[in-house]
């Protein structure tokens, strides 16, 4: 089980670092992938005009990347009210100290321009419910989510202990090895820096962005030999997108100054565009039939919901509720 907040369009970094892994996992495990719109509300409650759009666009990005609704269950978090009810119940057994000391949450609060809300404080508990409600054992996430997941394990253990059950497995992280792709300007890839290539970008847009990528700063003239190791963006992208042979040729020609940086970027643009072509095709297909995407999210939601209802029923029974 994993999720993403629908806060904007996804870029190549999300694809290489997260989605590609999900696509592999969907062939190895039954998978649940949640568009966590309630989690988006924990910080974006005052700017909800684009939320619906963002949910659909995120679904399109996932489908484009190759998440297959025949294999994996994709759904919108808020279509499952049982998640909210379970969140309420699990919040009762969660010591406030656990969430107050969550370093990932502290980082989120530090970036905020306002006081911490009650809802944001519950972020890790809500995420725990995402995972436990479908009784997932493995959670593919990045390093930044490990602190949240530690709380999930603690809550699962505490619930089992309090109500003498083994209902919840302690969910384990499935860490992704691939390093996050850097932005075209060498900073973290993201919308705030305008340095990202989006899954929804066309081949032309992609090429005009690749053109702006930084290269080895010491290579001033075309005749200067370059140092691929100091080419923080273009060469790094070759390491992500090119096969070993093409990488070696690039490094060699760079060092020998037999390849110019513009040429090098041009080839990189072609490499990226070749790999993005099937994604763009799938994206366009689904984008032309948004009703189909909504149906598919609803079907996924029904399937996930049935599982959440089962979990909630068991929780209520174990807690001996009215
Ligand atoms: N907090 C996660 C993130 O920001 C998103 C998320 C929501 C999630 N629910 C989840 C991740 C459940 C894993 C499992 O990336
Ligand atoms: Fe980077 Fe390629 Fe230029 Fe070498 S030739 S510095 S690898 S862009």
PDB file of N, CA and C in Angstrom, residues 11-100:
ATOM      1  N   UNK A  11       6.380  14.820 -11.925  1.00  0.00           N
ATOM      2  CA  UNK A  11       7.505  15.025 -12.845  1.00  0.00           C
ATOM      3  C   UNK A  11       8.361  13.761 -12.994  1.00  0.00           C
ATOM      4  N   UNK A  12       9.399  13.894 -13.813  1.00  0.00           N
ATOM      5  CA  UNK A  12      10.277  12.756 -14.089  1.00  0.00           C
ATOM      6  C   UNK A  12      10.885  12.154 -12.826  1.00  0.00           C
ATOM      7  N   UNK A  13      11.117  12.997 -11.826  1.00  0.00           N
ATOM      8  CA  UNK A  13      11.670  12.506 -10.566  1.00  0.00           C
ATOM      9  C   UNK A  13      10.708  11.542  -9.898  1.00  0.00           C
ATOM     10  N   UNK A  14       9.408  11.894  -9.890  1.00  0.00           N
ATOM     11  CA  UNK A  14       8.402  10.996  -9.329  1.00  0.00           C
ATOM     12  C   UNK A  14       8.365   9.684 -10.120  1.00  0.00           C
ATOM     13  N   UNK A  15       8.505   9.816 -11.436  1.00  0.00           N
ATOM     14  CA  UNK A  15       8.426   8.623 -12.278  1.00  0.00           C
ATOM     15  C   UNK A  15       9.606   7.684 -12.010  1.00  0.00           C
ATOM     16  N   UNK A  16      10.815   8.229 -12.116  1.00  0.00           N
ATOM     17  CA  UNK A  16      12.005   7.396 -11.959  1.00  0.00           C
ATOM     18  C   UNK A  16      12.146   6.879 -10.526  1.00  0.00           C
ATOM     19  N   UNK A  17      11.763   7.717  -9.543  1.00  0.00           N
ATOM     20  CA  UNK A  17      12.010   7.380  -8.146  1.00  0.00           C
ATOM     21  C   UNK A  17      10.891   6.600  -7.481  1.00  0.00           C
ATOM     22  N   UNK A  18       9.665   6.760  -7.951  1.00  0.00           N
ATOM     23  CA  UNK A  18       8.539   6.154  -7.236  1.00  0.00           C
ATOM     24  C   UNK A  18       7.670   5.279  -8.149  1.00  0.00           C
ATOM     25  N   UNK A  19       7.144   5.900  -9.206  1.00  0.00           N
ATOM     26  CA  UNK A  19       6.131   5.207 -10.008  1.00  0.00           C
ATOM     27  C   UNK A  19       6.669   3.965 -10.717  1.00  0.00           C
ATOM     28  N   UNK A  20       7.914   4.071 -11.221  1.00  0.00           N
ATOM     29  CA  UNK A  20       8.503   2.911 -11.899  1.00  0.00           C
ATOM     30  C   UNK A  20       8.539   1.717 -10.952  1.00  0.00           C
ATOM     31  N   UNK A  21       8.834   2.004  -9.706  1.00  0.00           N
ATOM     32  CA  UNK A  21       8.882   0.954  -8.689  1.00  0.00           C
ATOM     33  C   UNK A  21       7.487   0.370  -8.442  1.00  0.00           C
ATOM     34  N   UNK A  22       6.501   1.232  -8.369  1.00  0.00           N
ATOM     35  CA  UNK A  22       5.119   0.753  -8.180  1.00  0.00           C
ATOM     36  C   UNK A  22       4.706  -0.168  -9.327  1.00  0.00           C
ATOM     37  N   UNK A  23       5.122   0.205 -10.534  1.00  0.00           N
ATOM     38  CA  UNK A  23       4.755  -0.591 -11.707  1.00  0.00           C
ATOM     39  C   UNK A  23       5.357  -2.000 -11.593  1.00  0.00           C
ATOM     40  N   UNK A  24       6.579  -2.085 -11.080  1.00  0.00           N
ATOM     41  CA  UNK A  24       7.198  -3.397 -10.853  1.00  0.00           C
ATOM     42  C   UNK A  24       6.448  -4.157  -9.761  1.00  0.00           C
ATOM     43  N   UNK A  25       6.116  -3.448  -8.690  1.00  0.00           N
ATOM     44  CA  UNK A  25       5.478  -4.096  -7.540  1.00  0.00           C
ATOM     45  C   UNK A  25       4.104  -4.663  -7.868  1.00  0.00           C
ATOM     46  N   UNK A  26       3.389  -4.007  -8.782  1.00  0.00           N
ATOM     47  CA  UNK A  26       2.025  -4.459  -9.071  1.00  0.00           C
ATOM     48  C   UNK A  26       2.014  -5.864  -9.693  1.00  0.00           C
ATOM     49  N   UNK A  27       3.174  -6.299 -10.209  1.00  0.00           N
ATOM     50  CA  UNK A  27       3.272  -7.662 -10.734  1.00  0.00           C
ATOM     51  C   UNK A  27       3.693  -8.654  -9.658  1.00  0.00           C
ATOM     52  N   UNK A  28       4.140  -8.134  -8.515  1.00  0.00           N
ATOM     53  CA  UNK A  28       4.664  -9.017  -7.458  1.00  0.00           C
ATOM     54  C   UNK A  28       3.732  -9.157  -6.270  1.00  0.00           C
ATOM     55  N   UNK A  29       2.889  -8.163  -6.040  1.00  0.00           N
ATOM     56  CA  UNK A  29       1.996  -8.165  -4.871  1.00  0.00           C
ATOM     57  C   UNK A  29       0.627  -7.624  -5.265  1.00  0.00           C
ATOM     58  N   UNK A  30      -0.407  -7.971  -4.475  1.00  0.00           N
ATOM     59  CA  UNK A  30      -1.635  -7.185  -4.609  1.00  0.00           C
ATOM     60  C   UNK A  30      -1.331  -5.788  -4.063  1.00  0.00           C
ATOM     61  N   UNK A  31      -1.613  -4.757  -4.841  1.00  0.00           N
ATOM     62  CA  UNK A  31      -1.238  -3.396  -4.435  1.00  0.00           C
ATOM     63  C   UNK A  31      -2.444  -2.478  -4.301  1.00  0.00           C
ATOM     64  N   UNK A  32      -2.384  -1.600  -3.298  1.00  0.00           N
ATOM     65  CA  UNK A  32      -3.356  -0.520  -3.147  1.00  0.00           C
ATOM     66  C   UNK A  32      -2.610   0.795  -3.253  1.00  0.00           C
ATOM     67  N   UNK A  33      -3.043   1.655  -4.178  1.00  0.00           N
ATOM     68  CA  UNK A  33      -2.425   2.973  -4.320  1.00  0.00           C
ATOM     69  C   UNK A  33      -3.490   4.048  -4.125  1.00  0.00           C
ATOM     70  N   UNK A  34      -3.256   4.885  -3.134  1.00  0.00           N
ATOM     71  CA  UNK A  34      -4.271   5.860  -2.743  1.00  0.00           C
ATOM     72  C   UNK A  34      -3.893   7.283  -3.146  1.00  0.00           C
ATOM     73  N   UNK A  35      -4.855   7.978  -3.723  1.00  0.00           N
ATOM     74  CA  UNK A  35      -4.704   9.419  -3.963  1.00  0.00           C
ATOM     75  C   UNK A  35      -5.195  10.094  -2.688  1.00  0.00           C
ATOM     76  N   UNK A  36      -4.242  10.516  -1.873  1.00  0.00           N
ATOM     77  CA  UNK A  36      -4.536  10.924  -0.500  1.00  0.00           C
ATOM     78  C   UNK A  36      -4.998  12.384  -0.440  1.00  0.00           C
ATOM     79  N   UNK A  37      -6.251  12.599  -0.801  1.00  0.00           N
ATOM     80  CA  UNK A  37      -6.738  13.988  -0.861  1.00  0.00           C
ATOM     81  C   UNK A  37      -6.985  14.578   0.536  1.00  0.00           C
ATOM     82  N   UNK A  38      -7.324  13.737   1.511  1.00  0.00           N
ATOM     83  CA  UNK A  38      -7.450  14.273   2.878  1.00  0.00           C
ATOM     84  C   UNK A  38      -6.080  14.717   3.383  1.00  0.00           C
ATOM     85  N   UNK A  39      -5.058  13.968   3.035  1.00  0.00           N
ATOM     86  CA  UNK A  39      -3.708  14.390   3.420  1.00  0.00           C
ATOM     87  C   UNK A  39      -3.338  15.717   2.768  1.00  0.00           C
ATOM     88  N   UNK A  40      -3.815  15.929   1.547  1.00  0.00           N
ATOM     89  CA  UNK A  40      -3.539  17.207   0.887  1.00  0.00           C
ATOM     90  C   UNK A  40      -4.193  18.348   1.666  1.00  0.00           C
ATOM     91  N   UNK A  41      -5.378  18.067   2.216  1.00  0.00           N
ATOM     92  CA  UNK A  41      -6.111  19.093   2.972  1.00  0.00           C
ATOM     93  C   UNK A  41      -5.411  19.497   4.274  1.00  0.00           C
ATOM     94  N   UNK A  42      -4.528  18.646   4.775  1.00  0.00           N
ATOM     95  CA  UNK A  42      -3.870  18.988   6.045  1.00  0.00           C
ATOM     96  C   UNK A  42      -3.059  20.274   5.923  1.00  0.00           C
ATOM     97  N   UNK A  43      -2.626  20.599   4.705  1.00  0.00           N
ATOM     98  CA  UNK A  43      -1.902  21.866   4.525  1.00  0.00           C
ATOM     99  C   UNK A  43      -2.582  22.790   3.517  1.00  0.00           C
ATOM    100  N   UNK A  44      -3.420  22.233   2.636  1.00  0.00           N
ATOM    101  CA  UNK A  44      -3.975  23.059   1.550  1.00  0.00           C
ATOM    102  C   UNK A  44      -5.469  23.290   1.689  1.00  0.00           C
ATOM    103  N   UNK A  45      -5.942  23.344   2.929  1.00  0.00           N
ATOM    104  CA  UNK A  45      -7.387  23.474   3.157  1.00  0.00           C
ATOM    105  C   UNK A  45      -7.948  24.807   2.650  1.00  0.00           C
ATOM    106  N   UNK A  46      -7.100  25.799   2.496  1.00  0.00           N
ATOM    107  CA  UNK A  46      -7.591  27.118   2.084  1.00  0.00           C
ATOM    108  C   UNK A  46      -7.539  27.309   0.577  1.00  0.00           C
ATOM    109  N   UNK A  47      -7.061  26.273  -0.131  1.00  0.00           N
ATOM    110  CA  UNK A  47      -6.878  26.413  -1.577  1.00  0.00           C
ATOM    111  C   UNK A  47      -7.362  25.127  -2.231  1.00  0.00           C
ATOM    112  N   UNK A  48      -8.699  24.963  -2.239  1.00  0.00           N
ATOM    113  CA  UNK A  48      -9.260  23.681  -2.671  1.00  0.00           C
ATOM    114  C   UNK A  48      -9.814  23.725  -4.095  1.00  0.00           C
ATOM    115  N   UNK A  49      -9.698  24.886  -4.743  1.00  0.00           N
ATOM    116  CA  UNK A  49     -10.308  25.045  -6.067  1.00  0.00           C
ATOM    117  C   UNK A  49      -9.743  24.050  -7.081  1.00  0.00           C
ATOM    118  N   UNK A  50      -8.480  23.707  -6.952  1.00  0.00           N
ATOM    119  CA  UNK A  50      -7.877  22.830  -7.957  1.00  0.00           C
ATOM    120  C   UNK A  50      -7.775  21.379  -7.490  1.00  0.00           C
ATOM    121  N   UNK A  51      -8.346  21.088  -6.322  1.00  0.00           N
ATOM    122  CA  UNK A  51      -8.189  19.740  -5.761  1.00  0.00           C
ATOM    123  C   UNK A  51      -8.751  18.644  -6.679  1.00  0.00           C
ATOM    124  N   UNK A  52      -9.970  18.860  -7.159  1.00  0.00           N
ATOM    125  CA  UNK A  52     -10.608  17.861  -8.026  1.00  0.00           C
ATOM    126  C   UNK A  52      -9.765  17.600  -9.271  1.00  0.00           C
ATOM    127  N   UNK A  53      -9.305  18.712  -9.847  1.00  0.00           N
ATOM    128  CA  UNK A  53      -8.458  18.620 -11.030  1.00  0.00           C
ATOM    129  C   UNK A  53      -7.165  17.869 -10.730  1.00  0.00           C
ATOM    130  N   UNK A  54      -6.578  18.203  -9.602  1.00  0.00           N
ATOM    131  CA  UNK A  54      -5.315  17.573  -9.223  1.00  0.00           C
ATOM    132  C   UNK A  54      -5.467  16.066  -9.028  1.00  0.00           C
ATOM    133  N   UNK A  55      -6.626  15.665  -8.516  1.00  0.00           N
ATOM    134  CA  UNK A  55      -6.876  14.231  -8.306  1.00  0.00           C
ATOM    135  C   UNK A  55      -6.909  13.512  -9.650  1.00  0.00           C
ATOM    136  N   UNK A  56      -7.652  14.083 -10.587  1.00  0.00           N
ATOM    137  CA  UNK A  56      -7.755  13.457 -11.903  1.00  0.00           C
ATOM    138  C   UNK A  56      -6.416  13.460 -12.636  1.00  0.00           C
ATOM    139  N   UNK A  57      -5.703  14.585 -12.541  1.00  0.00           N
ATOM    140  CA  UNK A  57      -4.397  14.670 -13.206  1.00  0.00           C
ATOM    141  C   UNK A  57      -3.420  13.663 -12.614  1.00  0.00           C
ATOM    142  N   UNK A  58      -3.503  13.472 -11.296  1.00  0.00           N
ATOM    143  CA  UNK A  58      -2.608  12.501 -10.680  1.00  0.00           C
ATOM    144  C   UNK A  58      -2.961  11.087 -11.144  1.00  0.00           C
ATOM    145  N   UNK A  59      -4.241  10.809 -11.240  1.00  0.00           N
ATOM    146  CA  UNK A  59      -4.652   9.502 -11.757  1.00  0.00           C
ATOM    147  C   UNK A  59      -4.107   9.320 -13.175  1.00  0.00           C
ATOM    148  N   UNK A  60      -4.185  10.360 -13.988  1.00  0.00           N
ATOM    149  CA  UNK A  60      -3.667  10.275 -15.360  1.00  0.00           C
ATOM    150  C   UNK A  60      -2.163  10.006 -15.357  1.00  0.00           C
ATOM    151  N   UNK A  61      -1.435  10.695 -14.474  1.00  0.00           N
ATOM    152  CA  UNK A  61       0.012  10.484 -14.396  1.00  0.00           C
ATOM    153  C   UNK A  61       0.334   9.042 -13.997  1.00  0.00           C
ATOM    154  N   UNK A  62      -0.427   8.511 -13.052  1.00  0.00           N
ATOM    155  CA  UNK A  62      -0.195   7.126 -12.611  1.00  0.00           C
ATOM    156  C   UNK A  62      -0.468   6.154 -13.759  1.00  0.00           C
ATOM    157  N   UNK A  63      -1.599   6.363 -14.424  1.00  0.00           N
ATOM    158  CA  UNK A  63      -1.961   5.465 -15.522  1.00  0.00           C
ATOM    159  C   UNK A  63      -0.945   5.574 -16.645  1.00  0.00           C
ATOM    160  N   UNK A  64      -0.502   6.800 -16.915  1.00  0.00           N
ATOM    161  CA  UNK A  64       0.514   7.014 -17.945  1.00  0.00           C
ATOM    162  C   UNK A  64       1.778   6.236 -17.597  1.00  0.00           C
ATOM    163  N   UNK A  65       2.151   6.267 -16.339  1.00  0.00           N
ATOM    164  CA  UNK A  65       3.377   5.599 -15.900  1.00  0.00           C
ATOM    165  C   UNK A  65       3.282   4.080 -16.015  1.00  0.00           C
ATOM    166  N   UNK A  66       2.066   3.567 -16.137  1.00  0.00           N
ATOM    167  CA  UNK A  66       1.915   2.123 -16.320  1.00  0.00           C
ATOM    168  C   UNK A  66       1.251   1.427 -15.151  1.00  0.00           C
ATOM    169  N   UNK A  67       0.754   2.184 -14.179  1.00  0.00           N
ATOM    170  CA  UNK A  67      -0.053   1.560 -13.136  1.00  0.00           C
ATOM    171  C   UNK A  67      -1.299   1.029 -13.842  1.00  0.00           C
ATOM    172  N   UNK A  68      -1.524  -0.270 -13.655  1.00  0.00           N
ATOM    173  CA  UNK A  68      -2.572  -0.935 -14.419  1.00  0.00           C
ATOM    174  C   UNK A  68      -3.754  -1.262 -13.497  1.00  0.00           C
ATOM    175  N   UNK A  69      -4.900  -0.636 -13.757  1.00  0.00           N
ATOM    176  CA  UNK A  69      -6.055  -0.851 -12.878  1.00  0.00           C
ATOM    177  C   UNK A  69      -6.536  -2.305 -12.864  1.00  0.00           C
ATOM    178  N   UNK A  70      -6.080  -3.112 -13.828  1.00  0.00           N
ATOM    179  CA  UNK A  70      -6.409  -4.540 -13.800  1.00  0.00           C
ATOM    180  C   UNK A  70      -5.554  -5.279 -12.773  1.00  0.00           C
ATOM    181  N   UNK A  71      -4.412  -4.697 -12.469  1.00  0.00           N
ATOM    182  CA  UNK A  71      -3.487  -5.364 -11.538  1.00  0.00           C
ATOM    183  C   UNK A  71      -3.554  -4.734 -10.155  1.00  0.00           C
ATOM    184  N   UNK A  72      -3.474  -3.417 -10.100  1.00  0.00           N
ATOM    185  CA  UNK A  72      -3.427  -2.724  -8.817  1.00  0.00           C
ATOM    186  C   UNK A  72      -4.759  -2.018  -8.558  1.00  0.00           C
ATOM    187  N   UNK A  73      -5.035  -1.787  -7.279  1.00  0.00           N
ATOM    188  CA  UNK A  73      -6.250  -1.076  -6.909  1.00  0.00           C
ATOM    189  C   UNK A  73      -5.919   0.387  -6.669  1.00  0.00           C
ATOM    190  N   UNK A  74      -6.408   1.281  -7.535  1.00  0.00           N
ATOM    191  CA  UNK A  74      -6.166   2.704  -7.303  1.00  0.00           C
ATOM    192  C   UNK A  74      -7.470   3.383  -6.927  1.00  0.00           C
ATOM    193  N   UNK A  75      -7.386   4.276  -5.975  1.00  0.00           N
ATOM    194  CA  UNK A  75      -8.607   4.890  -5.456  1.00  0.00           C
ATOM    195  C   UNK A  75      -8.318   6.238  -4.818  1.00  0.00           C
ATOM    196  N   UNK A  76      -9.405   6.966  -4.585  1.00  0.00           N
ATOM    197  CA  UNK A  76      -9.304   8.270  -3.929  1.00  0.00           C
ATOM    198  C   UNK A  76      -9.641   8.066  -2.448  1.00  0.00           C
ATOM    199  N   UNK A  77      -8.743   8.488  -1.609  1.00  0.00           N
ATOM    200  CA  UNK A  77      -8.885   8.293  -0.159  1.00  0.00           C
ATOM    201  C   UNK A  77     -10.256   8.721   0.370  1.00  0.00           C
ATOM    202  N   UNK A  78     -10.723   9.899  -0.042  1.00  0.00           N
ATOM    203  CA  UNK A  78     -11.962  10.442   0.526  1.00  0.00           C
ATOM    204  C   UNK A  78     -13.215   9.703   0.053  1.00  0.00           C
ATOM    205  N   UNK A  79     -13.054   8.743  -0.869  1.00  0.00           N
ATOM    206  CA  UNK A  79     -14.224   7.964  -1.271  1.00  0.00           C
ATOM    207  C   UNK A  79     -14.490   6.838  -0.278  1.00  0.00           C
ATOM    208  N   UNK A  80     -13.654   6.755   0.752  1.00  0.00           N
ATOM    209  CA  UNK A  80     -13.821   5.689   1.743  1.00  0.00           C
ATOM    210  C   UNK A  80     -14.034   6.292   3.137  1.00  0.00           C
ATOM    211  N   UNK A  81     -15.290   6.540   3.516  1.00  0.00           N
ATOM    212  CA  UNK A  81     -15.546   7.183   4.818  1.00  0.00           C
ATOM    213  C   UNK A  81     -15.052   6.356   5.998  1.00  0.00           C
ATOM    214  N   UNK A  82     -14.942   5.029   5.799  1.00  0.00           N
ATOM    215  CA  UNK A  82     -14.450   4.169   6.886  1.00  0.00           C
ATOM    216  C   UNK A  82     -13.048   4.574   7.322  1.00  0.00           C
ATOM    217  N   UNK A  83     -12.291   5.159   6.406  1.00  0.00           N
ATOM    218  CA  UNK A  83     -10.937   5.605   6.774  1.00  0.00           C
ATOM    219  C   UNK A  83     -11.032   6.707   7.833  1.00  0.00           C
ATOM    220  N   UNK A  84     -12.013   7.597   7.662  1.00  0.00           N
ATOM    221  CA  UNK A  84     -12.180   8.676   8.641  1.00  0.00           C
ATOM    222  C   UNK A  84     -12.615   8.129  10.001  1.00  0.00           C
ATOM    223  N   UNK A  85     -13.499   7.142   9.968  1.00  0.00           N
ATOM    224  CA  UNK A  85     -13.980   6.568  11.230  1.00  0.00           C
ATOM    225  C   UNK A  85     -12.851   5.824  11.960  1.00  0.00           C
ATOM    226  N   UNK A  86     -12.086   5.086  11.185  1.00  0.00           N
ATOM    227  CA  UNK A  86     -10.967   4.356  11.770  1.00  0.00           C
ATOM    228  C   UNK A  86      -9.899   5.331  12.286  1.00  0.00           C
ATOM    229  N   UNK A  87      -9.765   6.437  11.595  1.00  0.00           N
ATOM    230  CA  UNK A  87      -8.815   7.464  12.043  1.00  0.00           C
ATOM    231  C   UNK A  87      -9.226   8.000  13.410  1.00  0.00           C
ATOM    232  N   UNK A  88     -10.514   8.207  13.576  1.00  0.00           N
ATOM    233  CA  UNK A  88     -11.014   8.680  14.874  1.00  0.00           C
ATOM    234  C   UNK A  88     -10.689   7.657  15.966  1.00  0.00           C
ATOM    235  N   UNK A  89     -10.983   6.394  15.682  1.00  0.00           N
ATOM    236  CA  UNK A  89     -10.778   5.355  16.697  1.00  0.00           C
ATOM    237  C   UNK A  89      -9.299   5.186  17.036  1.00  0.00           C
ATOM    238  N   UNK A  90      -8.450   5.152  16.010  1.00  0.00           N
ATOM    239  CA  UNK A  90      -7.022   4.948  16.293  1.00  0.00           C
ATOM    240  C   UNK A  90      -6.395   6.184  16.939  1.00  0.00           C
ATOM    241  N   UNK A  91      -7.001   7.359  16.713  1.00  0.00           N
ATOM    242  CA  UNK A  91      -6.459   8.566  17.348  1.00  0.00           C
ATOM    243  C   UNK A  91      -6.609   8.478  18.867  1.00  0.00           C
ATOM    244  N   UNK A  92      -7.605   7.719  19.328  1.00  0.00           N
ATOM    245  CA  UNK A  92      -7.829   7.580  20.772  1.00  0.00           C
ATOM    246  C   UNK A  92      -6.697   6.821  21.456  1.00  0.00           C
ATOM    247  N   UNK A  93      -6.123   5.859  20.734  1.00  0.00           N
ATOM    248  CA  UNK A  93      -5.096   5.024  21.377  1.00  0.00           C
ATOM    249  C   UNK A  93      -3.684   5.535  21.077  1.00  0.00           C
ATOM    250  N   UNK A  94      -3.588   6.665  20.361  1.00  0.00           N
ATOM    251  CA  UNK A  94      -2.271   7.185  19.988  1.00  0.00           C
ATOM    252  C   UNK A  94      -1.830   8.272  20.963  1.00  0.00           C
ATOM    253  N   UNK A  95      -0.772   8.039  21.718  1.00  0.00           N
ATOM    254  CA  UNK A  95      -0.272   9.094  22.608  1.00  0.00           C
ATOM    255  C   UNK A  95       0.128  10.328  21.788  1.00  0.00           C
ATOM    256  N   UNK A  96      -0.309  11.514  22.234  1.00  0.00           N
ATOM    257  CA  UNK A  96      -0.015  12.742  21.492  1.00  0.00           C
ATOM    258  C   UNK A  96       1.488  12.907  21.286  1.00  0.00           C
ATOM    259  N   UNK A  97       2.261  12.457  22.278  1.00  0.00           N
ATOM    260  CA  UNK A  97       3.720  12.593  22.207  1.00  0.00           C
ATOM    261  C   UNK A  97       4.275  11.946  20.936  1.00  0.00           C
ATOM    262  N   UNK A  98       3.687  10.823  20.531  1.00  0.00           N
ATOM    263  CA  UNK A  98       4.196  10.121  19.351  1.00  0.00           C
ATOM    264  C   UNK A  98       4.143  11.009  18.114  1.00  0.00           C
ATOM    265  N   UNK A  99       3.026  11.720  17.931  1.00  0.00           N
ATOM    266  CA  UNK A  99       2.935  12.558  16.735  1.00  0.00           C
ATOM    267  C   UNK A  99       3.699  13.864  16.922  1.00  0.00           C
ATOM    268  N   UNK A 100       3.701  14.368  18.151  1.00  0.00           N
ATOM    269  CA  UNK A 100       4.387  15.641  18.416  1.00  0.00           C
ATOM    270  C   UNK A 100       5.892  15.542  18.167  1.00  0.00           C
TER     271      UNK A 100
END
